[in-house]
PDB file of N, CA and C in Angstrom:
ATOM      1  N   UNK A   1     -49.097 -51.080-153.480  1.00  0.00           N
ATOM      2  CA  UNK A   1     -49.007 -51.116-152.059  1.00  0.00           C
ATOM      3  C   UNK A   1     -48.231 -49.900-151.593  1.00  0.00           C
ATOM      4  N   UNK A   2     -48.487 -49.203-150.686  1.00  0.00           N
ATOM      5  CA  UNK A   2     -48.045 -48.278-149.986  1.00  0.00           C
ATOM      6  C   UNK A   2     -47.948 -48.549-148.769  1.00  0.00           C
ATOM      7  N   UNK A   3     -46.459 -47.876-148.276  1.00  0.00           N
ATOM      8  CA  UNK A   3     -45.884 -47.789-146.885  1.00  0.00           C
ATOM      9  C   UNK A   3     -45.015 -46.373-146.627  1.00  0.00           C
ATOM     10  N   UNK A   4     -46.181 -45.888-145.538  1.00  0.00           N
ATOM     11  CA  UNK A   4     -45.635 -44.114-145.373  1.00  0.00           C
ATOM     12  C   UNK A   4     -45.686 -44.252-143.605  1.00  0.00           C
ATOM     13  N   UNK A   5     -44.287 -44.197-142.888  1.00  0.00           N
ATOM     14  CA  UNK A   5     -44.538 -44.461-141.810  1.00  0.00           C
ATOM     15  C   UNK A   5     -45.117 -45.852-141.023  1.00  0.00           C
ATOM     16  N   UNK A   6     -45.925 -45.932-140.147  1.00  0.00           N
ATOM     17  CA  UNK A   6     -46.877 -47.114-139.904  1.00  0.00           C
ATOM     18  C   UNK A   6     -47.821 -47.269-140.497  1.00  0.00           C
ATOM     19  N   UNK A   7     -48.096 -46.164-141.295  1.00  0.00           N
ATOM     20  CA  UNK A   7     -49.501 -46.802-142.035  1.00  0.00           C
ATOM     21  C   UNK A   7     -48.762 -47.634-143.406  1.00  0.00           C
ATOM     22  N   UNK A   8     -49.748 -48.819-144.045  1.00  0.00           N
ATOM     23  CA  UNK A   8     -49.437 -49.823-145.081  1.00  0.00           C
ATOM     24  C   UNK A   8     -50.782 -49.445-145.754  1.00  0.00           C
ATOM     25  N   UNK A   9     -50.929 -49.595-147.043  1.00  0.00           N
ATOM     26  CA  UNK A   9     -51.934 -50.045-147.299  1.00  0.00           C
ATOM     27  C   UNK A   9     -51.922 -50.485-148.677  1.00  0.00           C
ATOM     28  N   UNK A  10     -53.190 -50.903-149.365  1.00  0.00           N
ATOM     29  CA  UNK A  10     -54.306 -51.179-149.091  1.00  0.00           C
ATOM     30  C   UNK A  10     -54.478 -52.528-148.020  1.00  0.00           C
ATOM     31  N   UNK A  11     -56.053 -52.031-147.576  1.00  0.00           N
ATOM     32  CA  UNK A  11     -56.508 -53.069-145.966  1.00  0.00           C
ATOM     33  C   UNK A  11     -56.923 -54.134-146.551  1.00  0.00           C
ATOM     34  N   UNK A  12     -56.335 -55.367-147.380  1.00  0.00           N
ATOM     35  CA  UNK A  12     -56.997 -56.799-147.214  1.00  0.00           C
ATOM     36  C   UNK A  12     -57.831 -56.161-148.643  1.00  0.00           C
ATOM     37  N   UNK A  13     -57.285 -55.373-150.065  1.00  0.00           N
ATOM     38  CA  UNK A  13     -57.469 -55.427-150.528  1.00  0.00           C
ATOM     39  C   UNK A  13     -58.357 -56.380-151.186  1.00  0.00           C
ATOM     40  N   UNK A  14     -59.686 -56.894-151.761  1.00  0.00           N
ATOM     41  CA  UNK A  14     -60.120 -58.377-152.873  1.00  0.00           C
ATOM     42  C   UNK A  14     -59.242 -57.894-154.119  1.00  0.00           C
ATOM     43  N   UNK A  15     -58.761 -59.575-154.318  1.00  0.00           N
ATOM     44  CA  UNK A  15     -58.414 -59.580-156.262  1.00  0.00           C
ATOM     45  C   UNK A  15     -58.755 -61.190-156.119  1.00  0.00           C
ATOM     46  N   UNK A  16     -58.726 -61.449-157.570  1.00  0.00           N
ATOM     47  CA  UNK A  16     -58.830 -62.851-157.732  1.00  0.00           C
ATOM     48  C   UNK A  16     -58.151 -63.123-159.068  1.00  0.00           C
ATOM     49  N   UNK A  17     -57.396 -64.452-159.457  1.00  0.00           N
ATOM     50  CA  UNK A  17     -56.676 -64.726-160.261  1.00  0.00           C
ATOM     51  C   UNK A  17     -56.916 -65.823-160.755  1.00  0.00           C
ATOM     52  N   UNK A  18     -56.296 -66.397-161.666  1.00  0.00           N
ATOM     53  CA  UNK A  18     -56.370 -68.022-162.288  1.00  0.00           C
ATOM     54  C   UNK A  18     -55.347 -68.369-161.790  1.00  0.00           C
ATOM     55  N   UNK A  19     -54.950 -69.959-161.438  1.00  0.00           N
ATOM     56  CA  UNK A  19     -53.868 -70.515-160.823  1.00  0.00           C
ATOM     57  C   UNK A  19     -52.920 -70.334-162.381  1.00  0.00           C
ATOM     58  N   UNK A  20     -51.659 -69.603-161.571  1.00  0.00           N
ATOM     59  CA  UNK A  20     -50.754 -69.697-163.027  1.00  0.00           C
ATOM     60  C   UNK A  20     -50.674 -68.178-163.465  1.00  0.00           C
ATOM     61  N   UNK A  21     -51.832 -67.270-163.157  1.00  0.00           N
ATOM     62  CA  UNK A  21     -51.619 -66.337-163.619  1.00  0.00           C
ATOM     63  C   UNK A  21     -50.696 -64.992-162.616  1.00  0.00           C
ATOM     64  N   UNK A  22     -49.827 -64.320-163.832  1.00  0.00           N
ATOM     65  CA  UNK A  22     -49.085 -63.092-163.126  1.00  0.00           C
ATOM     66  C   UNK A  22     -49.586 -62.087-162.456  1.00  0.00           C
ATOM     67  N   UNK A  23     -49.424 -61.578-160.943  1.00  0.00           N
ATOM     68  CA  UNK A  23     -49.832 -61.004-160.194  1.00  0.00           C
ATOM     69  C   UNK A  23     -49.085 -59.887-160.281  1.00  0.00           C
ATOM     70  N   UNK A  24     -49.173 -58.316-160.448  1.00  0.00           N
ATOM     71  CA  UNK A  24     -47.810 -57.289-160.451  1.00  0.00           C
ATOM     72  C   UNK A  24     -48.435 -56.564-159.145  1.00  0.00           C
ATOM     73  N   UNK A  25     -47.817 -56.216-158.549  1.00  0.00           N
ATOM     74  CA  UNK A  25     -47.559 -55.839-157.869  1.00  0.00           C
ATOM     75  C   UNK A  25     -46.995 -54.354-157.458  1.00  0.00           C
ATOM     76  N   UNK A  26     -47.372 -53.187-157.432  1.00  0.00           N
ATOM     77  CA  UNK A  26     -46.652 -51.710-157.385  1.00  0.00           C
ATOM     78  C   UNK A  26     -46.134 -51.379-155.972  1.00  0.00           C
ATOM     79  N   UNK A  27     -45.122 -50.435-155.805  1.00  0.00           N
ATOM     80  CA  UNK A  27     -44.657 -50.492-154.154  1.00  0.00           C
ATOM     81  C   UNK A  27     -44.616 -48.919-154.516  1.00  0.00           C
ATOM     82  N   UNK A  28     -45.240 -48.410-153.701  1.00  0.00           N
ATOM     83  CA  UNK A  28     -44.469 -47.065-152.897  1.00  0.00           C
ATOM     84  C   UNK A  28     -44.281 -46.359-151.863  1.00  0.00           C
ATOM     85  N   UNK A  29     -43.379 -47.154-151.389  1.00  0.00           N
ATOM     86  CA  UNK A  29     -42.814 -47.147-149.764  1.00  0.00           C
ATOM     87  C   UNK A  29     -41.702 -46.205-149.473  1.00  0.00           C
ATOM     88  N   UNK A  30     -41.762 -45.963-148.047  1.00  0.00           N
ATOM     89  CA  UNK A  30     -40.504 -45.140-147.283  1.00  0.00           C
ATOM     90  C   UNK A  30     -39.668 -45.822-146.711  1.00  0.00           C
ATOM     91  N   UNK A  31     -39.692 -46.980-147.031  1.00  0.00           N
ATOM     92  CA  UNK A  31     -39.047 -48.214-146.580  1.00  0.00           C
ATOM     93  C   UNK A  31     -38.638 -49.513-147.402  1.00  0.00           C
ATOM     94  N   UNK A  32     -37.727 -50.381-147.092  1.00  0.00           N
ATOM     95  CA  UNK A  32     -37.563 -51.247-147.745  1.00  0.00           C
ATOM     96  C   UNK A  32     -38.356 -52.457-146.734  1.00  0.00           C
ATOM     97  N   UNK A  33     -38.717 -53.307-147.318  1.00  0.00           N
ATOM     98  CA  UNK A  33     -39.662 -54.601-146.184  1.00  0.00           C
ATOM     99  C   UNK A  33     -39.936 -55.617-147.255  1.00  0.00           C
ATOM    100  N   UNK A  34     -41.216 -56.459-146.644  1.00  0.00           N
ATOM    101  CA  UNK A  34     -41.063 -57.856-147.332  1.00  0.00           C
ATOM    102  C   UNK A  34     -42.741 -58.580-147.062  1.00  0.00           C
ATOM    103  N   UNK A  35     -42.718 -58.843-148.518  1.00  0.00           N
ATOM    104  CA  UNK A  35     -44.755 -59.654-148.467  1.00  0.00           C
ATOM    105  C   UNK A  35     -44.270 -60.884-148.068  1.00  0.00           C
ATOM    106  N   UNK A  36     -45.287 -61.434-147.209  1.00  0.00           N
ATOM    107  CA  UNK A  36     -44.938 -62.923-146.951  1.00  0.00           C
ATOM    108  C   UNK A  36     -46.728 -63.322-147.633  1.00  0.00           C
ATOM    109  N   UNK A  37     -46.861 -64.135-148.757  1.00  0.00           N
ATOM    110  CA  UNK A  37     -47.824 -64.677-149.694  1.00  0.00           C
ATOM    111  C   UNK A  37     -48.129 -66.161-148.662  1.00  0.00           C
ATOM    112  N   UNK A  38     -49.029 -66.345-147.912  1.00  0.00           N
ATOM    113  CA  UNK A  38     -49.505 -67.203-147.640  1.00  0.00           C
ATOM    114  C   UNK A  38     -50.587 -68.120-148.383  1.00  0.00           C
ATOM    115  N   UNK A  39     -49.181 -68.713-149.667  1.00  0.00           N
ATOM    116  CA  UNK A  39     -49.528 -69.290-150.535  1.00  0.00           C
ATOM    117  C   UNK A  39     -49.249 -71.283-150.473  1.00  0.00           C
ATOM    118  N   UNK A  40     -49.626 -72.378-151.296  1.00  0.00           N
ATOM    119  CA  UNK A  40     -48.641 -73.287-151.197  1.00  0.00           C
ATOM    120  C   UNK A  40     -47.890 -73.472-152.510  1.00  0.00           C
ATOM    121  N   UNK A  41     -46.462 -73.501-152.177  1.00  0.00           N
ATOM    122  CA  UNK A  41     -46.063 -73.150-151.116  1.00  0.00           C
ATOM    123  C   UNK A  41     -45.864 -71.673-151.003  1.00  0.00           C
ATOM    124  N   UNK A  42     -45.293 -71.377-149.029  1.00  0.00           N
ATOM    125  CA  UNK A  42     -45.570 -70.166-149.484  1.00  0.00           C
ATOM    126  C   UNK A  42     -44.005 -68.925-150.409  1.00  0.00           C
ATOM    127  N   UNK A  43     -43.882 -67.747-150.196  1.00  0.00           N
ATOM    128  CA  UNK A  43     -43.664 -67.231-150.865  1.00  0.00           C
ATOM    129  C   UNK A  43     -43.314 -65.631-149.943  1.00  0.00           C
ATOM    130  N   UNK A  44     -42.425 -65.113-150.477  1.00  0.00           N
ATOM    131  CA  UNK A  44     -41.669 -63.898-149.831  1.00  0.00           C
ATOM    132  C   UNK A  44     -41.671 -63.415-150.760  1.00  0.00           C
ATOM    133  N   UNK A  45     -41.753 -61.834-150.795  1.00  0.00           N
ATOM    134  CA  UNK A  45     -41.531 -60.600-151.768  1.00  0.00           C
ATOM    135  C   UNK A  45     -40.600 -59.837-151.048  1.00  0.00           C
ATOM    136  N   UNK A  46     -39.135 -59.662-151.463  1.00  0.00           N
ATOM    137  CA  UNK A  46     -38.779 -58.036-150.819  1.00  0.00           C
ATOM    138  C   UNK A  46     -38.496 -57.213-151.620  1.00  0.00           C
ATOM    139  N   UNK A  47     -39.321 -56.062-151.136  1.00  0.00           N
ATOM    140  CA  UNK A  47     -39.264 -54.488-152.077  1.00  0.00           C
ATOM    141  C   UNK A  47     -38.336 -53.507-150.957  1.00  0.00           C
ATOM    142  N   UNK A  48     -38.195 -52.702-152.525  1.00  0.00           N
ATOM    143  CA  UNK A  48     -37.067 -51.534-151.805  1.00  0.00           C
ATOM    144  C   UNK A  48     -37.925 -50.578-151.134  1.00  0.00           C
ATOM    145  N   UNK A  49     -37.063 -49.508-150.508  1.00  0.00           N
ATOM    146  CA  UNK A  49     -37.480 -48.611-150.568  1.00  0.00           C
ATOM    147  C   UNK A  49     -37.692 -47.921-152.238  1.00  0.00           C
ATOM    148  N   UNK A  50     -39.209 -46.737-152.487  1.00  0.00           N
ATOM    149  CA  UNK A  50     -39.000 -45.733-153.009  1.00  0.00           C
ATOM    150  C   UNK A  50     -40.107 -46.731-153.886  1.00  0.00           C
ATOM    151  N   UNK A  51     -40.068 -46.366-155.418  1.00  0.00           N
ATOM    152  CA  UNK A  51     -41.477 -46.994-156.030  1.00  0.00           C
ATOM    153  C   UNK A  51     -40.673 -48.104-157.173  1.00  0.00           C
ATOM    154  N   UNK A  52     -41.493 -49.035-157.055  1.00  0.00           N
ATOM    155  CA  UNK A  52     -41.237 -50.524-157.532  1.00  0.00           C
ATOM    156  C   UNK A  52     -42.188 -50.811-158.089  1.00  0.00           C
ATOM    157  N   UNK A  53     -42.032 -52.984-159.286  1.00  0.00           N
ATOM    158  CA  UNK A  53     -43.326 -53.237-159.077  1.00  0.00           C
ATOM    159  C   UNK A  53     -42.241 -55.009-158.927  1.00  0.00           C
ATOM    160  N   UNK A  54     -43.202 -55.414-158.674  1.00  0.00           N
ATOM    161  CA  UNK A  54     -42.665 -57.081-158.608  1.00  0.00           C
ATOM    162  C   UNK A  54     -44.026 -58.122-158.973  1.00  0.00           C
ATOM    163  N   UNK A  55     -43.448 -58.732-159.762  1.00  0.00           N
ATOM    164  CA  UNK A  55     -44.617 -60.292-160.190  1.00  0.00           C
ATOM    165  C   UNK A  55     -44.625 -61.249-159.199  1.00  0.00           C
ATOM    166  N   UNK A  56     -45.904 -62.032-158.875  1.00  0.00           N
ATOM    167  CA  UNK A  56     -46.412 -63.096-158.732  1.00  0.00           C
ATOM    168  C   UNK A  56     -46.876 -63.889-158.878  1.00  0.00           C
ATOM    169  N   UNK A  57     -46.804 -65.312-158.690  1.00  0.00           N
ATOM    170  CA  UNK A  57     -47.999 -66.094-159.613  1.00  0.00           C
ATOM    171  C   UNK A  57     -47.945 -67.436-158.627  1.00  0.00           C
ATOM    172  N   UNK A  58     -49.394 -67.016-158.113  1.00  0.00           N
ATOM    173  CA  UNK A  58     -49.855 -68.194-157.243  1.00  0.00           C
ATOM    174  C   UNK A  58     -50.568 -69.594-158.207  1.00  0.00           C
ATOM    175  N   UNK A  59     -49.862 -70.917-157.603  1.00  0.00           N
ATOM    176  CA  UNK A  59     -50.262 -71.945-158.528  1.00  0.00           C
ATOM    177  C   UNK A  59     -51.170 -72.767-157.977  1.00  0.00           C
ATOM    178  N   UNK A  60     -51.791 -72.564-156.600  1.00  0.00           N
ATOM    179  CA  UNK A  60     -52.869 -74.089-156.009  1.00  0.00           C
ATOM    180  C   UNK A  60     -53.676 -73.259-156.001  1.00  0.00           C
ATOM    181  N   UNK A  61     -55.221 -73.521-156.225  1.00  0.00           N
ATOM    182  CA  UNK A  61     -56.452 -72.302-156.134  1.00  0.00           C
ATOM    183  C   UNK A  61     -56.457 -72.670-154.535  1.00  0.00           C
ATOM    184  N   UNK A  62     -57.297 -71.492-154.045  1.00  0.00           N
ATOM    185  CA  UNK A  62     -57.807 -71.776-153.110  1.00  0.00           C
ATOM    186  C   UNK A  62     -57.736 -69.426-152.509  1.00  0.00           C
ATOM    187  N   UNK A  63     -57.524 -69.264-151.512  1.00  0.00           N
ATOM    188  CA  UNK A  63     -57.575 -68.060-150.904  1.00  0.00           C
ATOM    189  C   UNK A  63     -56.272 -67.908-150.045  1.00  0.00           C
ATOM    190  N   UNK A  64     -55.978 -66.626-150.681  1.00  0.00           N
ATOM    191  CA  UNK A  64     -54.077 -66.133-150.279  1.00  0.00           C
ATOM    192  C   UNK A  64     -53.958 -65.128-149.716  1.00  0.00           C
ATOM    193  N   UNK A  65     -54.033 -64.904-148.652  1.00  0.00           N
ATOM    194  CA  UNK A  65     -53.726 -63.626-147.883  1.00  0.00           C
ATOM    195  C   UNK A  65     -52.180 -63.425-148.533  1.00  0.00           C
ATOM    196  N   UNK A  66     -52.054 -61.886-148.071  1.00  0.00           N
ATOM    197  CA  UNK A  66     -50.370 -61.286-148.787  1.00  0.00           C
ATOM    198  C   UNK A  66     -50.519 -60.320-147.658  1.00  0.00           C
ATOM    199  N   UNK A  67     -49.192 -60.539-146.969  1.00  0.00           N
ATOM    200  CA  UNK A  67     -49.314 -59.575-145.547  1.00  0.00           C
ATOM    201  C   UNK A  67     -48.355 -59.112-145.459  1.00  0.00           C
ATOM    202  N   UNK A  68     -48.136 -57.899-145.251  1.00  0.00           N
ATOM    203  CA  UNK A  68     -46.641 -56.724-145.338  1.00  0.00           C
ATOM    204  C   UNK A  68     -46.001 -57.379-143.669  1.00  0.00           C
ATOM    205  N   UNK A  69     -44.907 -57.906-144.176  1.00  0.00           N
ATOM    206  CA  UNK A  69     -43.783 -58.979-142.466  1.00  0.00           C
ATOM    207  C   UNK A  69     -43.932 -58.140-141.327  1.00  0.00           C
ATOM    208  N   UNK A  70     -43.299 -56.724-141.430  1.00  0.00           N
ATOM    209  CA  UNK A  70     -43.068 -55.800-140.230  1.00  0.00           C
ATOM    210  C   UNK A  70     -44.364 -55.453-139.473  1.00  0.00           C
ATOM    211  N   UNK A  71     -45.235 -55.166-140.742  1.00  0.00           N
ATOM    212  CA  UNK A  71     -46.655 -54.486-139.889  1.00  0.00           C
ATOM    213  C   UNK A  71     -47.591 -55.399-139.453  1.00  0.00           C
ATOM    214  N   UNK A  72     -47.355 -56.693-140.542  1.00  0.00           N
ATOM    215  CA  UNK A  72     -48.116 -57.898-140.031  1.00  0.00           C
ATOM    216  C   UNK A  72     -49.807 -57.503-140.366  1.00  0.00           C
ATOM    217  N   UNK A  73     -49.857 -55.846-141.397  1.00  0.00           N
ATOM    218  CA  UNK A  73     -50.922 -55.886-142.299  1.00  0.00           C
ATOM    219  C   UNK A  73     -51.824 -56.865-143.562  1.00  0.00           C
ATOM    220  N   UNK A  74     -52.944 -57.687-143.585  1.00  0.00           N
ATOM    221  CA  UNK A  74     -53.480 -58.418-144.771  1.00  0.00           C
ATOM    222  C   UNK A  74     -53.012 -56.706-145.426  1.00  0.00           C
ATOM    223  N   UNK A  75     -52.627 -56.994-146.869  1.00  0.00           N
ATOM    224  CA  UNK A  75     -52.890 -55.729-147.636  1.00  0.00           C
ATOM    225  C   UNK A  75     -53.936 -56.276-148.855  1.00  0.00           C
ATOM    226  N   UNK A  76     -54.010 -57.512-148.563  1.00  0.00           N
ATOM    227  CA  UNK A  76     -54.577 -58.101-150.270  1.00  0.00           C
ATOM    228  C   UNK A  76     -55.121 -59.294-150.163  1.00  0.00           C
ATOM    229  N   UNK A  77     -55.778 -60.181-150.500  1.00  0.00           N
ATOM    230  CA  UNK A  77     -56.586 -61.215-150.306  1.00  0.00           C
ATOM    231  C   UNK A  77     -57.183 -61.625-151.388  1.00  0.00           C
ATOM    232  N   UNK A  78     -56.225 -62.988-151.910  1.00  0.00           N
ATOM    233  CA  UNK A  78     -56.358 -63.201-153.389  1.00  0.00           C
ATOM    234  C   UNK A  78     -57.221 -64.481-153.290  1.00  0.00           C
ATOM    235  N   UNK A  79     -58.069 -64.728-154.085  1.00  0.00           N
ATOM    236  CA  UNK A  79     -59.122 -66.181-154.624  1.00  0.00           C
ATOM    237  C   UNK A  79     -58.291 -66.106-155.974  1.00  0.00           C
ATOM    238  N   UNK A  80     -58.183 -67.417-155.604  1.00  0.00           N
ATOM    239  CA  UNK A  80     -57.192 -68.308-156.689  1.00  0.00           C
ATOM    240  C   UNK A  80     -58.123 -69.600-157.023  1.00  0.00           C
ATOM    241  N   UNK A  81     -59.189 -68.989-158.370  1.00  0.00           N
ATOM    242  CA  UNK A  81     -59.946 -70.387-159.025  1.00  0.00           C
ATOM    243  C   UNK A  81     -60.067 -70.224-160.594  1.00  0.00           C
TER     244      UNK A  81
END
């Protein structure tokens, strides 16, 4: 995921996972901010500024938007079956 200014991206990225399985996550931002995983339940990420990576692991199948808080960007859009 990238954050340079107002732009975020990737736009509503597709991935898909198995319930249970680790999600990583890469950051390279000019900013420090925060994923809110509209998962159940749901789930917060905060990354630093500068380049990162952080795990996830969504456990109910179904479809998970992951939206950067400030910009209120989908960056990713996970199917969980």
């Amino acid at each position: 995921m990238t954050v340079k200014g107002t732009e975020v991206g990737p736009n509503a990225q597709e991935l898909s996972a198995a319930p249970g399985e680790s999600i990583t996550i890469d950051f390279d931002t000019d900013r420090a901010g925060q994923l809110h995983v509209h998962s159940k339940p749901e789930q917060y990420v905060d990354f630093p500024a500068g380049t990162s990576s952080k795990k996830l692991v969504i456990e109910t199948p179904g479809t998970v938007e992951i939206e950067e808080h400030d910009s209120e960007a989908v960056v990713a859009v996970v199917t969980v079956k």
